[in-house]
PDB file of C-alpha atoms in Angstrom:
ATOM      1  CA  MET A 698     -94.443  81.437  -0.003  1.00  0.00           C
ATOM      2  CA  THR A 699     -90.751  80.738   0.479  1.00  0.00           C
ATOM      3  CA  ALA A 700     -88.193  83.338  -0.483  1.00  0.00           C
ATOM      4  CA  PRO A 701     -85.149  82.562  -2.593  1.00  0.00           C
ATOM      5  CA  SER A 702     -82.284  81.263  -0.478  1.00  0.00           C
ATOM      6  CA  ARG A 703     -79.747  83.801  -1.697  1.00  0.00           C
ATOM      7  CA  THR A 704     -79.310  87.376  -0.521  1.00  0.00           C
ATOM      8  CA  PRO A 705     -79.819  89.991  -3.248  1.00  0.00           C
ATOM      9  CA  SER A 706     -76.918  92.130  -4.420  1.00  0.00           C
ATOM     10  CA  ALA A 707     -76.310  94.445  -7.366  1.00  0.00           C
ATOM     11  CA  SER A 708     -75.474  91.425  -9.548  1.00  0.00           C
ATOM     12  CA  THR A 709     -78.429  89.346  -8.351  1.00  0.00           C
ATOM     13  CA  PRO A 710     -81.369  88.912 -10.744  1.00  0.00           C
ATOM     14  CA  GLY A 711     -84.295  91.088  -9.725  1.00  0.00           C
ATOM     15  CA  PHE A 712     -82.128  93.418  -7.637  1.00  0.00           C
ATOM     16  CA  GLY A 713     -83.950  96.631  -6.827  1.00  0.00           C
ATOM     17  CA  LEU A 714     -87.364  94.951  -6.639  1.00  0.00           C
ATOM     18  CA  SER A 715     -89.365  94.421  -3.471  1.00  0.00           C
ATOM     19  CA  ALA A 716     -89.202  91.062  -1.719  1.00  0.00           C
ATOM     20  CA  GLU A 717     -92.714  90.257  -2.987  1.00  0.00           C
ATOM     21  CA  ALA A 718     -91.730  90.989  -6.609  1.00  0.00           C
ATOM     22  CA  ARG A 719     -88.564  88.880  -6.285  1.00  0.00           C
ATOM     23  CA  ASN A 720     -90.676  86.056  -4.813  1.00  0.00           C
ATOM     24  CA  LEU A 721     -93.041  86.146  -7.802  1.00  0.00           C
ATOM     25  CA  HIS A 722     -90.065  86.064 -10.179  1.00  0.00           C
ATOM     26  CA  TRP A 723     -88.730  83.102  -8.219  1.00  0.00           C
ATOM     27  CA  LEU A 724     -92.116  81.320  -8.401  1.00  0.00           C
ATOM     28  CA  LEU A 725     -92.263  81.882 -12.168  1.00  0.00           C
ATOM     29  CA  THR A 726     -88.720  80.561 -12.596  1.00  0.00           C
ATOM     30  CA  ASN A 727     -89.601  77.476 -10.543  1.00  0.00           C
ATOM     31  CA  LEU A 728     -92.732  76.884 -12.633  1.00  0.00           C
ATOM     32  CA  VAL A 729     -90.695  77.038 -15.839  1.00  0.00           C
ATOM     33  CA  GLU A 730     -87.912  74.818 -14.473  1.00  0.00           C
ATOM     34  CA  GLU A 731     -90.138  72.186 -12.837  1.00  0.00           C
ATOM     35  CA  VAL A 732     -92.713  71.594 -15.559  1.00  0.00           C
ATOM     36  CA  PRO A 733     -91.562  69.842 -18.726  1.00  0.00           C
ATOM     37  CA  GLY A 734     -92.934  71.133 -22.017  1.00  0.00           C
ATOM     38  CA  LEU A 735     -93.513  74.783 -21.164  1.00  0.00           C
ATOM     39  CA  LEU A 736     -92.643  77.080 -24.063  1.00  0.00           C
ATOM     40  CA  SER A 737     -93.681  80.467 -22.716  1.00  0.00           C
ATOM     41  CA  VAL A 738     -95.317  81.755 -19.529  1.00  0.00           C
ATOM     42  CA  ALA A 739     -96.893  85.137 -18.857  1.00  0.00           C
ATOM     43  CA  VAL A 740     -98.707  86.789 -15.976  1.00  0.00           C
ATOM     44  CA  VAL A 741    -101.127  89.415 -17.275  1.00  0.00           C
ATOM     45  CA  SER A 742    -102.990  92.128 -15.368  1.00  0.00           C
ATOM     46  CA  SER A 743    -106.750  92.568 -15.660  1.00  0.00           C
ATOM     47  CA  ASP A 744    -106.172  95.349 -18.204  1.00  0.00           C
ATOM     48  CA  GLY A 745    -104.017  93.102 -20.413  1.00  0.00           C
ATOM     49  CA  LEU A 746    -100.569  94.358 -19.430  1.00  0.00           C
ATOM     50  CA  LEU A 747     -97.699  91.909 -19.092  1.00  0.00           C
ATOM     51  CA  LEU A 748     -96.541  91.687 -15.447  1.00  0.00           C
ATOM     52  CA  LEU A 749     -94.174  88.689 -15.512  1.00  0.00           C
ATOM     53  CA  SER A 750     -92.637  86.755 -18.353  1.00  0.00           C
ATOM     54  CA  SER A 751     -90.459  83.727 -19.047  1.00  0.00           C
ATOM     55  CA  ASP A 752     -88.774  85.509 -21.987  1.00  0.00           C
ATOM     56  CA  PRO A 753     -85.011  85.980 -22.119  1.00  0.00           C
ATOM     57  CA  GLY A 754     -84.122  89.465 -20.971  1.00  0.00           C
ATOM     58  CA  ARG A 755     -87.420  89.829 -19.112  1.00  0.00           C
ATOM     59  CA  ASN A 756     -87.515  89.706 -15.302  1.00  0.00           C
ATOM     60  CA  ASN A 757     -83.731  89.281 -15.264  1.00  0.00           C
ATOM     61  CA  GLU A 758     -84.413  85.634 -14.449  1.00  0.00           C
ATOM     62  CA  ARG A 759     -83.354  82.440 -16.181  1.00  0.00           C
ATOM     63  CA  PRO A 760     -85.756  82.030 -19.122  1.00  0.00           C
ATOM     64  CA  ALA A 761     -87.564  79.025 -20.497  1.00  0.00           C
ATOM     65  CA  ASP A 762     -86.490  77.696 -23.874  1.00  0.00           C
ATOM     66  CA  HIS A 763     -89.333  79.126 -25.901  1.00  0.00           C
ATOM     67  CA  SER A 764     -87.968  78.687 -29.411  1.00  0.00           C
ATOM     68  CA  GLY A 765     -91.303  77.179 -30.400  1.00  0.00           C
ATOM     69  CA  GLY A 766     -93.349  79.829 -28.570  1.00  0.00           C
ATOM     70  CA  PRO A 767     -95.549  82.497 -30.087  1.00  0.00           C
ATOM     71  CA  LYS A 768     -93.800  84.804 -32.573  1.00  0.00           C
ATOM     72  CA  GLY A 769     -93.412  87.707 -30.141  1.00  0.00           C
ATOM     73  CA  SER A 770     -93.252  85.239 -27.291  1.00  0.00           C
ATOM     74  CA  SER A 771     -94.533  86.625 -23.997  1.00  0.00           C
ATOM     75  CA  ALA A 772     -95.782  89.895 -25.480  1.00  0.00           C
ATOM     76  CA  ASP A 773     -97.959  87.949 -27.930  1.00  0.00           C
ATOM     77  CA  LEU A 774     -98.838  85.400 -25.253  1.00  0.00           C
ATOM     78  CA  ALA A 775    -100.013  88.233 -22.983  1.00  0.00           C
ATOM     79  CA  THR A 776    -102.300  89.521 -25.736  1.00  0.00           C
ATOM     80  CA  ILE A 777    -103.684  86.046 -26.388  1.00  0.00           C
ATOM     81  CA  VAL A 778    -104.180  85.331 -22.681  1.00  0.00           C
ATOM     82  CA  SER A 779    -105.975  88.635 -22.183  1.00  0.00           C
ATOM     83  CA  GLY A 780    -108.260  87.978 -25.162  1.00  0.00           C
ATOM     84  CA  VAL A 781    -109.033  84.387 -24.203  1.00  0.00           C
ATOM     85  CA  GLY A 782    -109.653  85.514 -20.622  1.00  0.00           C
ATOM     86  CA  SER A 783    -112.108  88.196 -21.749  1.00  0.00           C
ATOM     87  CA  LEU A 784    -113.872  85.797 -24.100  1.00  0.00           C
ATOM     88  CA  THR A 785    -114.345  83.094 -21.471  1.00  0.00           C
ATOM     89  CA  ILE A 786    -115.471  85.592 -18.819  1.00  0.00           C
ATOM     90  CA  GLY A 787    -118.071  86.912 -21.272  1.00  0.00           C
ATOM     91  CA  ALA A 788    -119.184  83.383 -22.138  1.00  0.00           C
ATOM     92  CA  ALA A 789    -119.487  82.451 -18.456  1.00  0.00           C
ATOM     93  CA  LYS A 790    -121.653  85.535 -17.819  1.00  0.00           C
ATOM     94  CA  LEU A 791    -123.939  84.717 -20.764  1.00  0.00           C
ATOM     95  CA  MET A 792    -124.257  81.127 -19.561  1.00  0.00           C
ATOM     96  CA  ASP A 793    -124.679  82.052 -15.879  1.00  0.00           C
ATOM     97  CA  GLY A 794    -121.656  79.843 -15.254  1.00  0.00           C
ATOM     98  CA  GLY A 795    -120.036  81.801 -12.436  1.00  0.00           C
ATOM     99  CA  SER A 796    -116.388  82.776 -12.463  1.00  0.00           C
ATOM    100  CA  VAL A 797    -113.905  81.205 -14.871  1.00  0.00           C
ATOM    101  CA  LYS A 798    -111.185  79.262 -13.115  1.00  0.00           C
ATOM    102  CA  GLN A 799    -109.249  77.760 -16.026  1.00  0.00           C
ATOM    103  CA  THR A 800    -109.358  77.609 -19.813  1.00  0.00           C
ATOM    104  CA  MET A 801    -107.451  75.098 -21.895  1.00  0.00           C
ATOM    105  CA  VAL A 802    -107.048  75.056 -25.660  1.00  0.00           C
ATOM    106  CA  ALA A 803    -105.555  71.905 -27.182  1.00  0.00           C
ATOM    107  CA  MET A 804    -104.040  72.441 -30.636  1.00  0.00           C
ATOM    108  CA  GLU A 805    -102.186  70.111 -33.001  1.00  0.00           C
ATOM    109  CA  GLU A 806     -98.884  71.841 -32.292  1.00  0.00           C
ATOM    110  CA  GLY A 807     -99.316  72.926 -28.682  1.00  0.00           C
ATOM    111  CA  SER A 808    -101.573  73.770 -25.781  1.00  0.00           C
ATOM    112  CA  LEU A 809    -102.666  77.029 -24.210  1.00  0.00           C
ATOM    113  CA  PHE A 810    -103.667  77.218 -20.557  1.00  0.00           C
ATOM    114  CA  VAL A 811    -105.172  80.296 -18.909  1.00  0.00           C
ATOM    115  CA  MET A 812    -105.895  80.398 -15.177  1.00  0.00           C
ATOM    116  CA  SER A 813    -107.353  83.203 -13.062  1.00  0.00           C
ATOM    117  CA  ILE A 814    -105.055  84.521 -10.339  1.00  0.00           C
ATOM    118  CA  SER A 815    -106.793  87.409  -8.560  1.00  0.00           C
ATOM    119  CA  ASP A 816    -108.591  90.673  -9.318  1.00  0.00           C
ATOM    120  CA  GLY A 817    -108.763  89.659 -12.978  1.00  0.00           C
ATOM    121  CA  SER A 818    -105.058  88.874 -13.310  1.00  0.00           C
ATOM    122  CA  LEU A 819    -104.289  85.781 -15.368  1.00  0.00           C
ATOM    123  CA  LEU A 820    -101.548  83.187 -15.684  1.00  0.00           C
ATOM    124  CA  GLY A 821    -101.013  82.005 -19.250  1.00  0.00           C
ATOM    125  CA  VAL A 822     -98.915  79.063 -20.393  1.00  0.00           C
ATOM    126  CA  HIS A 823     -98.058  77.952 -23.925  1.00  0.00           C
ATOM    127  CA  ALA A 824     -96.885  74.335 -23.849  1.00  0.00           C
ATOM    128  CA  THR A 825     -95.802  71.619 -26.238  1.00  0.00           C
ATOM    129  CA  PRO A 826     -98.431  69.270 -27.700  1.00  0.00           C
ATOM    130  CA  ASP A 827     -97.012  66.330 -25.740  1.00  0.00           C
ATOM    131  CA  CYS A 828     -97.013  68.048 -22.335  1.00  0.00           C
ATOM    132  CA  ASP A 829     -98.778  66.313 -19.477  1.00  0.00           C
ATOM    133  CA  MET A 830    -101.826  68.576 -19.166  1.00  0.00           C
ATOM    134  CA  SER A 831    -102.610  67.481 -15.638  1.00  0.00           C
ATOM    135  CA  VAL A 832     -99.057  68.294 -14.491  1.00  0.00           C
ATOM    136  CA  VAL A 833     -99.216  71.716 -16.170  1.00  0.00           C
ATOM    137  CA  ALA A 834    -102.611  72.476 -14.593  1.00  0.00           C
ATOM    138  CA  TYR A 835    -101.430  71.287 -11.162  1.00  0.00           C
ATOM    139  CA  HIS A 836     -98.315  73.473 -11.193  1.00  0.00           C
ATOM    140  CA  MET A 837    -100.286  76.441 -12.496  1.00  0.00           C
ATOM    141  CA  ALA A 838    -102.730  76.001  -9.597  1.00  0.00           C
ATOM    142  CA  LEU A 839     -99.786  75.949  -7.171  1.00  0.00           C
ATOM    143  CA  PHE A 840     -98.446  79.179  -8.684  1.00  0.00           C
ATOM    144  CA  VAL A 841    -101.883  80.815  -8.506  1.00  0.00           C
ATOM    145  CA  GLY A 842    -102.328  79.714  -4.889  1.00  0.00           C
ATOM    146  CA  ARG A 843     -98.965  81.147  -3.896  1.00  0.00           C
ATOM    147  CA  ALA A 844     -99.127  84.329  -5.994  1.00  0.00           C
ATOM    148  CA  GLY A 845    -102.773  85.293  -5.636  1.00  0.00           C
ATOM    149  CA  HIS A 846    -102.649  86.676  -2.118  1.00  0.00           C
ATOM    150  CA  VAL A 847     -99.554  88.843  -2.755  1.00  0.00           C
ATOM    151  CA  LEU A 848    -100.567  90.293  -6.126  1.00  0.00           C
ATOM    152  CA  THR A 849    -101.717  93.613  -4.679  1.00  0.00           C
ATOM    153  CA  PRO A 850    -102.324  96.768  -6.730  1.00  0.00           C
ATOM    154  CA  GLU A 851     -98.974  98.112  -5.488  1.00  0.00           C
ATOM    155  CA  LEU A 852     -97.133  94.960  -6.567  1.00  0.00           C
ATOM    156  CA  ARG A 853     -98.856  94.931  -9.962  1.00  0.00           C
ATOM    157  CA  SER A 854     -97.729  98.530 -10.453  1.00  0.00           C
ATOM    158  CA  GLU A 855     -94.153  97.630  -9.506  1.00  0.00           C
ATOM    159  CA  LEU A 856     -94.151  94.650 -11.882  1.00  0.00           C
ATOM    160  CA  ARG A 857     -95.537  96.760 -14.754  1.00  0.00           C
ATOM    161  CA  GLN A 858     -92.805  99.329 -14.161  1.00  0.00           C
ATOM    162  CA  SER A 859     -90.093  96.659 -14.116  1.00  0.00           C
ATOM    163  CA  MET A 860     -91.410  95.234 -17.422  1.00  0.00           C
ATOM    164  CA  GLU A 861     -91.330  98.703 -18.995  1.00  0.00           C
ATOM    165  CA  ASN A 862     -87.774  99.242 -17.741  1.00  0.00           C
ATOM    166  CA  ALA A 863     -86.696  95.880 -19.207  1.00  0.00           C
ATOM    167  CA  LYS A 864     -87.697  96.894 -22.765  1.00  0.00           C
TER     168      LYS A 864
END
């Protein structure tokens, strides 16, 4: 994982966070900026708490334009992602299907993608109906590959605290 090229200062987004937390914010920002059609993105812990968000005012990072996102945006997306994650994990257990890697819901007015990160954490993306699903899935897999090994219990705790402080 490559760190942001700038040195943090008091005016730098994410100042006060560990290098690992800043790197995850940077990865989320890159995901939002590089993938056309994303409306809202959320990283959710195994217990359903929002860890990272693309919402304005969250993460102190540049947000995605999510004017067409869920009503409460990332807070609602986190709830949906957690519920869909639980439902698919339960279904996989009943069907002896192994672990769930990705879930995709195609709707008339958008798409929902949920991908497992680590220890039950999930990456959720709400995208436009005309998004390129393969591009979204590819970039989500890149994020998961880069974030999964650093999303330790300590980092999840730090991210939860930063989300609570941002309210």
